[in-house]
Tab-separated table of C-alpha atoms and ligand atoms in Angstrom:
chain	number	residue	atom	x	y	z
A	114	MET	CA	4.212	1.396	32.974
A	115	THR	CA	4.685	5.366	32.555
A	116	ALA	CA	2.597	7.212	30.668
A	117	PHE	CA	3.350	9.959	28.118
A	118	ASP	CA	0.721	11.874	26.554
A	119	ALA	CA	-0.120	10.827	22.972
A	120	VAL	CA	0.080	14.679	21.027
A	121	ASP	CA	3.535	14.854	23.099
A	122	VAL	CA	5.138	11.552	21.353
A	123	ILE	CA	3.956	12.495	17.924
A	124	ARG	CA	5.445	15.700	18.539
A	125	THR	CA	8.382	13.813	19.247
A	126	LYS	CA	8.487	12.122	15.671
A	127	ARG	CA	6.894	14.764	13.712
A	128	ASP	CA	9.578	17.186	14.403
A	129	GLY	CA	12.349	14.223	13.675
A	130	GLY	CA	13.031	12.993	17.246
A	131	THR	CA	14.073	9.882	18.460
A	132	LEU	CA	11.280	8.304	20.406
A	133	SER	CA	12.399	6.704	23.975
A	134	ARG	CA	12.060	3.068	24.744
A	135	GLU	CA	9.383	4.349	27.438
A	136	GLN	CA	7.037	5.703	25.102
A	137	ILE	CA	7.466	3.563	22.090
A	138	ASP	CA	6.216	0.384	24.579
A	139	TRP	CA	3.576	3.106	26.255
A	140	VAL	CA	2.236	4.131	22.550
A	141	ILE	CA	2.357	0.622	21.632
A	142	ASP	CA	0.672	-0.838	24.708
A	143	ALA	CA	-1.845	2.319	25.173
A	144	TYR	CA	-2.659	1.089	20.851
A	145	THR	CA	-3.527	-2.229	21.525
A	146	ARG	CA	-5.630	-1.472	24.268
A	147	GLY	CA	-7.728	1.266	22.738
A	148	SER	CA	-6.765	4.108	24.797
A	149	VAL	CA	-4.516	5.640	21.969
A	150	GLY	CA	-6.773	5.356	18.748
A	151	ASP	CA	-6.356	5.176	15.322
A	152	GLU	CA	-6.654	8.657	14.838
A	153	GLN	CA	-3.687	9.478	17.029
A	154	MET	CA	-1.902	5.937	15.211
A	155	ALA	CA	-2.762	7.123	12.507
A	156	ALA	CA	-0.415	10.400	12.997
A	157	LEU	CA	2.166	8.947	14.283
A	158	ALA	CA	2.239	6.156	11.608
A	159	MET	CA	2.801	8.995	8.955
A	160	ALA	CA	5.802	10.864	11.355
A	161	VAL	CA	7.131	7.713	11.348
A	162	PHE	CA	7.032	7.479	7.315
A	163	LEU	CA	8.688	10.749	6.613
A	164	ARG	CA	10.807	11.008	9.525
A	165	GLY	CA	12.655	7.067	9.627
A	166	MET	CA	13.091	5.671	12.558
A	167	THR	CA	16.791	4.465	14.152
A	168	ARG	CA	17.926	0.943	14.519
A	169	THR	CA	17.157	0.953	18.264
A	170	GLU	CA	14.271	2.476	18.139
A	171	ILE	CA	13.068	-0.708	15.263
A	172	VAL	CA	14.006	-2.569	17.642
A	173	GLN	CA	12.055	-1.129	20.572
A	174	TRP	CA	9.367	-0.732	17.951
A	175	THR	CA	9.456	-4.894	17.187
A	176	ASP	CA	9.914	-5.431	20.353
A	177	ALA	CA	6.639	-4.094	22.331
A	178	MET	CA	4.370	-4.949	19.074
A	179	ILE	CA	5.824	-8.525	19.683
A	180	ARG	CA	5.185	-8.040	23.481
A	181	SER	CA	1.262	-7.120	21.765
A	182	GLY	CA	0.027	-10.771	22.516
A	183	GLU	CA	1.674	-14.428	23.420
A	184	ARG	CA	4.947	-16.286	21.805
A	185	MET	CA	4.391	-19.655	20.097
A	186	ASP	CA	7.140	-22.375	21.223
A	187	PHE	CA	8.815	-25.191	18.873
A	188	GLY	CA	10.308	-26.531	21.591
A	189	SER	CA	8.328	-29.414	21.850
A	190	ILE	CA	8.045	-30.753	18.986
A	191	GLY	CA	11.797	-32.488	18.607
A	192	ARG	CA	13.683	-30.889	15.153
A	193	PRO	CA	14.706	-28.432	14.193
A	194	THR	CA	12.317	-25.505	12.730
A	195	ALA	CA	12.630	-22.922	9.502
A	196	ASP	CA	10.440	-20.687	7.987
A	197	LYS	CA	10.351	-18.159	4.448
A	198	HIS	CA	8.442	-15.075	4.711
A	199	SER	CA	7.878	-12.945	1.234
A	200	THR	CA	7.396	-9.183	1.170
A	201	GLY	CA	4.188	-10.120	-1.088
A	202	GLY	CA	4.589	-10.328	-4.996
A	203	VAL	CA	2.449	-11.015	-8.255
A	204	GLY	CA	1.919	-15.076	-8.967
A	205	ASP	CA	3.980	-15.835	-6.159
A	206	LYS	CA	2.969	-18.929	-4.280
A	207	ILE	CA	6.426	-20.208	-3.587
A	208	THR	CA	5.225	-20.964	-0.137
A	209	LEU	CA	2.502	-23.866	-1.455
A	210	PRO	CA	5.529	-25.886	-2.985
A	211	LEU	CA	8.143	-25.267	-0.474
A	212	ALA	CA	6.782	-25.917	2.728
A	213	PRO	CA	6.136	-29.012	1.469
A	214	LEU	CA	9.575	-29.842	-0.180
A	215	VAL	CA	11.643	-28.795	3.612
A	216	ALA	CA	10.055	-31.071	5.515
A	217	SER	CA	9.975	-33.937	3.163
A	218	PHE	CA	14.062	-33.674	5.237
A	219	GLY	CA	12.338	-33.260	8.383
A	220	VAL	CA	12.737	-30.241	9.194
A	221	ALA	CA	10.026	-28.577	11.099
A	222	VAL	CA	8.121	-25.654	9.231
A	223	PRO	CA	5.409	-23.621	10.183
A	224	GLN	CA	4.109	-20.917	7.677
A	225	LEU	CA	1.423	-18.388	9.647
A	226	SER	CA	0.736	-16.934	7.027
A	227	GLY	CA	-1.704	-14.176	5.398
A	228	ARG	CA	-4.635	-13.596	3.189
A	229	GLY	CA	-4.652	-11.235	0.167
A	230	LEU	CA	-5.236	-7.329	0.682
A	231	GLY	CA	-4.765	-5.188	-2.896
A	232	HIS	CA	-2.506	-6.045	-5.694
A	233	THR	CA	-0.251	-8.915	-4.109
A	234	GLY	CA	-2.293	-12.324	-4.047
A	235	GLY	CA	-2.265	-14.652	0.160
A	236	THR	CA	-1.315	-18.031	0.952
A	237	LEU	CA	-4.587	-18.710	1.954
A	238	ASP	CA	-6.683	-17.141	-0.139
A	239	LYS	CA	-5.107	-19.359	-2.332
A	240	LEU	CA	-4.851	-22.589	-0.435
A	241	GLU	CA	-8.876	-22.385	0.088
A	242	SER	CA	-9.635	-23.069	-3.277
A	243	ILE	CA	-8.869	-26.751	-2.887
A	244	PRO	CA	-12.513	-28.081	-1.489
A	245	GLY	CA	-12.422	-29.105	2.358
A	246	TRP	CA	-9.048	-27.219	3.167
A	247	ARG	CA	-9.336	-24.721	6.404
A	248	ALA	CA	-6.642	-22.457	7.441
A	249	ASP	CA	-7.787	-22.051	10.537
A	250	LEU	CA	-5.397	-24.348	13.203
A	251	THR	CA	-5.908	-24.205	16.992
A	252	ASN	CA	-2.371	-23.639	18.385
A	253	GLU	CA	-2.123	-27.773	19.164
A	254	GLU	CA	-3.619	-28.965	16.238
A	255	ILE	CA	-0.573	-26.528	14.434
A	256	LEU	CA	1.847	-28.435	16.910
A	257	SER	CA	-0.024	-31.971	16.419
A	258	GLN	CA	1.300	-31.439	13.098
A	259	LEU	CA	4.164	-29.808	12.915
A	260	GLY	CA	5.010	-32.843	14.902
A	261	SER	CA	3.395	-35.920	13.084
A	262	GLY	CA	5.089	-37.385	10.001
A	263	CYS	CA	3.636	-34.499	8.041
A	264	GLY	CA	5.794	-31.638	9.698
A	265	ALA	CA	4.461	-28.585	7.495
A	266	VAL	CA	1.394	-26.120	7.965
A	267	ILE	CA	0.415	-23.791	5.968
A	268	CYS	CA	-2.808	-21.607	8.400
A	269	ALA	CA	-3.658	-18.769	9.577
A	270	ALA	CA	-1.822	-16.372	12.255
A	271	GLY	CA	-4.076	-16.766	15.421
A	272	ALA	CA	-5.409	-13.428	16.684
A	273	GLY	CA	-2.717	-13.863	19.816
A	274	LEU	CA	0.495	-13.021	17.422
A	275	ALA	CA	1.181	-9.634	17.599
A	276	PRO	CA	-2.222	-8.216	18.170
A	277	ALA	CA	-0.614	-4.603	17.810
A	278	ASP	CA	0.602	-5.132	14.117
A	279	LYS	CA	-2.464	-6.832	13.191
A	280	LYS	CA	-4.193	-3.280	14.162
A	281	LEU	CA	-1.292	-1.047	13.099
A	282	TYR	CA	-1.428	-2.912	9.289
A	283	ALA	CA	-5.046	-2.413	8.661
A	284	LEU	CA	-5.057	1.178	9.355
A	285	ARG	CA	-1.466	1.952	8.080
A	286	ASP	CA	-3.331	-0.425	4.708
A	287	ILE	CA	-6.658	2.931	4.770
A	288	THR	CA	-3.513	5.368	5.596
A	289	SER	CA	-1.075	5.224	2.813
A	290	THR	CA	1.632	4.153	5.535
A	291	VAL	CA	2.503	0.466	4.194
A	292	ASP	CA	5.381	1.227	2.003
A	293	CYS	CA	7.614	2.398	5.337
A	294	ILE	CA	11.291	0.708	6.081
A	295	PRO	CA	10.838	0.827	9.330
A	296	LEU	CA	7.274	-0.520	9.967
A	297	ILE	CA	7.157	-3.338	7.134
A	298	ALA	CA	10.322	-4.671	9.035
A	299	SER	CA	8.902	-3.391	12.564
A	300	SER	CA	5.754	-6.065	11.064
A	301	ILE	CA	6.767	-9.006	9.223
A	302	MET	CA	9.954	-9.126	12.056
A	303	SER	CA	7.699	-8.662	14.664
A	304	LYS	CA	5.039	-11.938	13.498
A	305	LYS	CA	7.805	-13.944	12.853
A	306	ILE	CA	10.137	-13.684	16.361
A	307	ALA	CA	6.514	-14.144	18.239
A	308	GLU	CA	5.900	-17.466	15.584
A	309	GLY	CA	9.251	-19.114	17.620
A	310	THR	CA	10.274	-20.189	14.788
A	311	GLY	CA	14.525	-21.154	14.746
A	312	SER	CA	15.685	-19.532	11.798
A	313	LEU	CA	14.372	-17.612	9.225
A	314	VAL	CA	14.819	-16.718	5.053
A	315	LEU	CA	13.143	-13.698	4.008
A	316	ASP	CA	12.115	-13.387	0.427
A	317	VAL	CA	12.597	-9.450	-0.758
A	318	LYS	CA	10.757	-8.442	-3.773
A	319	VAL	CA	12.018	-5.992	-5.834
A	320	GLY	CA	10.424	-4.235	-8.747
A	321	SER	CA	6.882	-2.910	-10.174
A	322	GLY	CA	4.469	-5.836	-8.256
A	323	ALA	CA	6.782	-4.825	-5.117
A	324	PHE	CA	6.677	-2.999	-2.305
A	325	MET	CA	10.606	-1.837	-2.587
A	326	LYS	CA	10.316	-1.035	-6.429
A	327	ASP	CA	14.366	-0.951	-6.592
A	328	VAL	CA	17.081	-2.953	-5.500
A	329	ASP	CA	18.492	-0.166	-2.702
A	330	SER	CA	15.486	0.188	-0.882
A	331	ALA	CA	15.265	-3.612	-0.942
A	332	ARG	CA	18.857	-4.177	0.437
A	333	GLU	CA	17.905	-1.428	2.932
A	334	LEU	CA	14.904	-3.409	4.504
A	335	ALA	CA	16.280	-6.756	3.786
A	336	ARG	CA	19.260	-5.131	6.676
A	337	ALA	CA	16.621	-4.136	8.966
A	338	MET	CA	14.947	-7.468	8.622
A	339	VAL	CA	17.503	-9.558	8.479
A	340	ASP	CA	18.984	-7.557	12.128
A	341	LEU	CA	15.941	-8.128	13.985
A	342	GLY	CA	16.414	-11.677	13.894
A	343	ALA	CA	19.355	-11.921	14.940
A	344	ASP	CA	19.047	-9.405	17.442
A	345	ALA	CA	16.487	-11.736	19.101
A	346	GLY	CA	18.322	-15.068	18.139
A	347	VAL	CA	16.830	-15.836	15.120
A	348	GLU	CA	18.903	-17.114	12.513
A	349	THR	CA	17.611	-15.038	9.449
A	350	VAL	CA	18.850	-14.713	5.453
A	351	ALA	CA	17.492	-12.799	3.019
A	352	LEU	CA	16.873	-13.073	-0.787
A	353	LEU	CA	16.341	-10.055	-3.250
A	354	THR	CA	14.220	-11.971	-5.727
A	355	ASP	CA	13.130	-10.077	-9.429
A	356	MET	CA	9.304	-8.703	-9.475
A	357	SER	CA	9.399	-6.812	-11.992
A	358	THR	CA	7.067	-9.352	-13.873
A	359	PRO	CA	4.809	-12.567	-12.452
A	360	LEU	CA	6.364	-14.870	-10.871
A	361	GLY	CA	5.503	-18.480	-13.268
A	362	LEU	CA	3.051	-18.661	-15.370
A	363	THR	CA	-0.274	-18.497	-13.493
A	364	VAL	CA	-1.721	-15.481	-10.889
A	365	GLY	CA	-4.943	-16.150	-9.201
A	366	ASN	CA	-5.699	-18.721	-6.448
A	367	ALA	CA	-6.907	-22.269	-8.001
A	368	LEU	CA	-4.825	-21.217	-11.263
A	369	GLU	CA	-1.763	-20.845	-9.069
A	370	VAL	CA	-2.627	-24.474	-6.545
A	371	ALA	CA	-2.475	-26.150	-9.506
A	372	GLU	CA	1.194	-24.625	-11.192
A	373	SER	CA	2.633	-25.826	-7.362
A	374	VAL	CA	1.241	-29.253	-7.706
A	375	GLU	CA	2.800	-29.227	-10.808
A	376	VAL	CA	5.763	-28.212	-9.099
A	377	LEU	CA	5.644	-30.856	-6.172
A	378	ALA	CA	4.937	-33.042	-9.375
A	379	GLY	CA	8.403	-32.592	-10.705
A	380	GLY	CA	7.988	-30.247	-13.508
A	381	GLY	CA	6.302	-26.202	-13.329
A	382	PRO	CA	7.929	-23.211	-14.637
A	383	ALA	CA	11.584	-22.784	-14.572
A	384	ASP	CA	11.473	-19.345	-12.642
A	385	VAL	CA	8.842	-20.929	-9.877
A	386	VAL	CA	11.264	-23.972	-9.909
A	387	GLU	CA	14.508	-21.554	-9.599
A	388	LEU	CA	13.033	-19.918	-7.066
A	389	THR	CA	11.567	-22.952	-4.406
A	390	VAL	CA	14.987	-24.581	-5.125
A	391	ALA	CA	17.392	-22.168	-3.533
A	392	LEU	CA	14.554	-20.606	-0.903
A	393	ALA	CA	14.477	-24.877	0.462
A	394	ARG	CA	18.623	-24.870	-0.621
A	395	LYS	CA	18.648	-21.529	2.372
A	396	MET	CA	16.085	-22.973	4.526
A	397	LEU	CA	17.743	-26.048	4.941
A	398	GLU	CA	21.255	-24.598	5.102
A	399	MET	CA	20.046	-23.450	8.227
A	400	ALA	CA	18.643	-25.877	10.212
A	401	GLY	CA	21.544	-27.810	9.157
A	402	ARG	CA	21.142	-30.077	6.626
A	403	PRO	CA	22.877	-28.533	3.779
A	404	ASP	CA	24.179	-31.734	1.702
A	405	ALA	CA	19.919	-32.133	0.987
A	406	ASP	CA	18.795	-32.897	-2.118
A	407	VAL	CA	16.198	-30.945	-3.099
A	408	GLU	CA	15.666	-31.668	-6.339
A	409	GLU	CA	16.040	-34.896	-6.131
A	410	ALA	CA	13.046	-34.837	-3.829
A	411	LEU	CA	11.016	-32.982	-5.906
A	412	LYS	CA	11.539	-35.308	-9.125
A	413	ASP	CA	10.843	-38.450	-6.760
A	414	GLY	CA	7.556	-37.317	-5.575
A	415	ARG	CA	8.800	-37.182	-1.409
A	416	ALA	CA	7.215	-33.287	-1.455
A	417	MET	CA	4.074	-34.715	-3.421
A	418	ASP	CA	3.601	-36.418	-0.486
A	419	VAL	CA	3.981	-34.417	2.197
A	420	TRP	CA	1.989	-31.771	0.607
A	421	ARG	CA	-0.531	-34.702	-0.248
A	422	GLU	CA	-0.834	-35.319	3.696
A	423	MET	CA	-0.107	-31.794	4.485
A	424	ILE	CA	-3.132	-31.004	2.469
A	425	ARG	CA	-5.591	-33.852	4.713
A	426	GLN	CA	-4.399	-33.527	7.733
A	427	GLN	CA	-5.826	-29.409	7.278
A	428	GLY	CA	-9.324	-31.199	5.073
A	429	GLY	CA	-8.941	-30.818	1.935
A	430	ASP	CA	-8.847	-33.287	-0.496
A	431	PRO	CA	-5.543	-33.217	-2.824
A	432	ASP	CA	-7.490	-34.986	-5.570
A	433	ALA	CA	-10.886	-32.916	-5.974
A	434	PRO	CA	-11.147	-31.093	-8.662
A	435	LEU	CA	-10.153	-27.336	-8.357
A	436	PRO	CA	-13.104	-24.343	-8.680
A	437	THR	CA	-12.167	-23.366	-12.455
A	438	SER	CA	-14.039	-19.739	-13.579
A	439	ALA	CA	-17.302	-18.878	-15.664
A	440	LEU	CA	-15.177	-17.236	-18.651
A	441	THR	CA	-12.161	-16.383	-19.938
A	442	HIS	CA	-10.843	-13.879	-22.435
A	443	THR	CA	-8.101	-14.084	-24.644
A	444	VAL	CA	-5.382	-10.978	-25.216
A	445	VAL	CA	-2.271	-11.568	-27.877
A	446	ALA	CA	0.094	-9.957	-29.159
A	447	GLU	CA	-0.116	-6.549	-31.040
A	448	GLY	CA	2.648	-7.156	-33.258
A	449	ASP	CA	5.855	-8.927	-34.160
A	450	GLY	CA	8.757	-9.041	-32.293
A	451	VAL	CA	10.002	-9.595	-28.716
A	452	LEU	CA	8.076	-9.432	-24.771
A	453	ARG	CA	10.078	-6.770	-23.739
A	454	THR	CA	7.609	-6.055	-20.799
A	455	LEU	CA	4.716	-8.032	-18.617
A	456	ASP	CA	4.858	-5.873	-16.144
A	457	ALA	CA	3.894	-7.719	-12.319
A	458	LEU	CA	1.791	-4.508	-10.752
A	459	ALA	CA	-0.169	-3.991	-14.149
A	460	VAL	CA	-0.822	-8.005	-14.097
A	461	GLY	CA	-1.111	-7.896	-10.250
A	462	VAL	CA	-4.591	-5.470	-10.484
A	463	ALA	CA	-5.693	-6.106	-13.177
A	464	SER	CA	-6.315	-10.343	-11.140
A	465	TRP	CA	-7.173	-8.600	-8.657
A	466	ARG	CA	-10.058	-6.614	-10.477
A	467	LEU	CA	-11.382	-10.398	-12.657
A	468	GLY	CA	-12.007	-11.332	-8.739
A	469	ALA	CA	-8.820	-13.450	-7.511
A	470	GLY	CA	-8.384	-10.613	-4.812
A	471	ARG	CA	-10.165	-7.844	-2.331
A	472	ALA	CA	-10.839	-4.409	-1.917
A	473	VAL	CA	-11.372	-4.602	2.164
A	474	LYS	CA	-10.766	-7.456	4.493
A	475	SER	CA	-14.240	-8.677	4.277
A	476	ASP	CA	-14.233	-8.754	0.590
A	477	PRO	CA	-14.776	-12.595	-0.825
A	478	VAL	CA	-12.148	-14.244	-3.905
A	479	GLN	CA	-13.294	-16.332	-6.604
A	480	ALA	CA	-11.602	-19.027	-6.439
A	481	GLY	CA	-10.978	-19.032	-9.976
A	482	ALA	CA	-10.291	-16.325	-11.215
A	483	GLY	CA	-7.534	-14.754	-12.314
A	484	ILE	CA	-4.838	-15.081	-15.329
A	485	GLU	CA	-2.654	-17.732	-17.656
A	486	ILE	CA	0.677	-16.477	-18.893
A	487	HIS	CA	1.092	-17.903	-22.418
A	488	ALA	CA	5.037	-15.698	-22.782
A	489	LYS	CA	7.283	-14.358	-20.449
A	490	PRO	CA	9.774	-11.055	-20.832
A	491	GLY	CA	12.564	-12.238	-23.700
A	492	ASP	CA	9.830	-14.773	-25.766
A	493	ALA	CA	9.580	-13.878	-29.395
A	494	VAL	CA	6.298	-13.169	-30.270
A	495	ARG	CA	4.052	-13.101	-33.234
A	496	ARG	CA	1.158	-10.453	-34.125
A	497	GLY	CA	-2.433	-12.506	-32.766
A	498	GLN	CA	-0.801	-15.409	-30.852
A	499	PRO	CA	-2.583	-15.642	-27.763
A	500	LEU	CA	-0.567	-14.238	-24.527
A	501	LEU	CA	-2.768	-13.920	-21.114
A	502	THR	CA	-5.675	-15.288	-20.439
A	503	LEU	CA	-7.871	-13.789	-18.437
A	504	HIS	CA	-10.494	-15.615	-16.217
A	505	THR	CA	-13.439	-14.302	-14.051
A	506	ASP	CA	-17.221	-15.130	-13.431
A	507	ASP	CA	-17.968	-11.916	-14.412
A	508	GLU	CA	-18.617	-10.002	-17.816
A	509	TRP	CA	-18.297	-6.682	-16.397
A	510	ARG	CA	-14.649	-7.176	-14.613
A	511	ILE	CA	-12.974	-8.302	-18.190
A	512	PRO	CA	-12.952	-4.349	-19.502
A	513	ARG	CA	-11.608	-3.093	-16.285
A	514	ALA	CA	-9.028	-5.574	-16.653
A	515	LEU	CA	-7.725	-4.992	-20.013
A	516	GLU	CA	-7.761	-1.310	-18.157
A	517	ALA	CA	-5.018	-2.161	-15.913
A	518	LEU	CA	-3.080	-4.189	-18.349
A	519	ALA	CA	-2.943	-1.043	-20.743
A	520	GLY	CA	1.181	-0.392	-20.749
A	521	GLY	CA	1.602	-2.893	-19.433
A	522	ILE	CA	2.820	-4.859	-22.274
A	523	GLU	CA	5.891	-4.147	-24.354
A	524	ILE	CA	6.579	-5.407	-27.587
A	525	GLY	CA	9.964	-4.725	-29.000
A	526	ALA	CA	12.583	-5.385	-32.181
A	527	GLU	CA	15.527	-6.242	-29.391
A	528	ALA	CA	14.756	-8.558	-26.319
A	529	VAL	CA	15.744	-6.037	-22.417
A	530	ALA	CA	18.963	-8.269	-20.541
A	531	ALA	CA	18.418	-11.580	-18.606
A	532	ARG	CA	17.759	-12.075	-15.414
A	533	GLY	CA	17.874	-14.084	-12.802
A	534	VAL	CA	15.383	-14.619	-10.305
A	535	VAL	CA	17.575	-14.092	-7.102
A	536	LEU	CA	18.846	-11.033	-7.209
A	537	ASP	CA	21.655	-11.297	-4.349
A	538	GLU	CA	21.992	-11.612	-0.253
A	539	VAL	CA	22.091	-10.359	3.000
A	540	VAL	CA	23.297	-11.680	5.869
A	541	ALA	CA	23.838	-10.635	10.078
A	542	ASP	CA	25.828	-7.000	10.000
A	543	ARG	CA	27.661	-9.153	13.409
A	544	GLY	CA	29.989	-5.883	13.748
B	203	URA	N1	3.595	-7.515	4.747
B	203	URA	C1	3.549	-7.099	6.251
B	203	URA	O1	3.377	-8.311	7.503
B	203	URA	N2	3.084	-5.915	6.966
B	203	URA	C2	3.862	-5.108	6.509
B	203	URA	O2	4.597	-4.283	6.063
B	203	URA	C3	4.327	-5.585	5.040
B	203	URA	C4	4.156	-6.533	4.554
């Protein structure tokens, strides 16, 4: 591989130029091996943040990150595979009911997931609140579970999958270069393409609790990812979905597991069911099962049976009581009217401060911490009526959570116009 000088690569991007394939291959490889250091990669990430990337650069950057590690292959399990990835939101527990629901139709669902950082929760943190459940599986265990009657796996992505992204994502997190479309698109798609799924549905969140605050930037991110998938031969579709208010009625690890189990039992909040069903339909359509009756599989217990088996195969006890927090605190409505705003970011930060999330990767999370939501935007409320119940093990966290909620709850005379959860769909541009 041709060697470059990292300073020249940084200068090219700083001055608004286009990086060549050779420069990209070299810098990603050198960074993964440690011969380009964090300070130079941080400068390059900031240059990309400020100057952007062409579509060709994004494709080549993604490809170099895929080639930094291993590629998985699910060909041996003999059934179609479908995966979903969310760009992250507050109360977003959809993976939990979705994976077993889709697998109940004979489609294998390999959900290699992450832990939460900052105000958005992590799927693995949620599942780890189930006594005994194990996130770390070997590649052999993943293949065996996918090929078994269960067919669904939710586990940690192994260290060998896109290691360049693991390093770069941690660096972006501490250099304020996360919310950048070329870097998010290449980060997510390098992992998903390396994972080897046959088809992929992206849930691109839009609103205060998401990376993308408005529909236009969410659409641009979705388009970049869908095109990367198409270029790599992975059929990819994106749904743009609302993240202006938390999804469902719970935020926090064990609280969200309990709500997911309600959905698998045929109940649960309407917005969680709506999004689970919309994503399941898309995944099944792409996996060649367009007629699958997903609502029926939630009602008749088929999805629940797969969930229980999936939890058991990963060492968990689906019947064990979930952990609860030591303390609760109720937030009440300050007046009569209609709840106009329950801001996703405010609730996400409050839940994180209650102990449900972590500030740095090594922090532990409290399984029982989080927030129960008693009223959603559009609901009529009366002064003194409970709006939220805060859960935590530590008294000192409550005032900090209340501070985060200040300004995030608005009660007014008139309701805001209601919008559904799914806002738009982006498919590959074949032109
Ligand atoms: N999730 C990822 O995996 N990468 C990003 O850059 C943002 C969200």
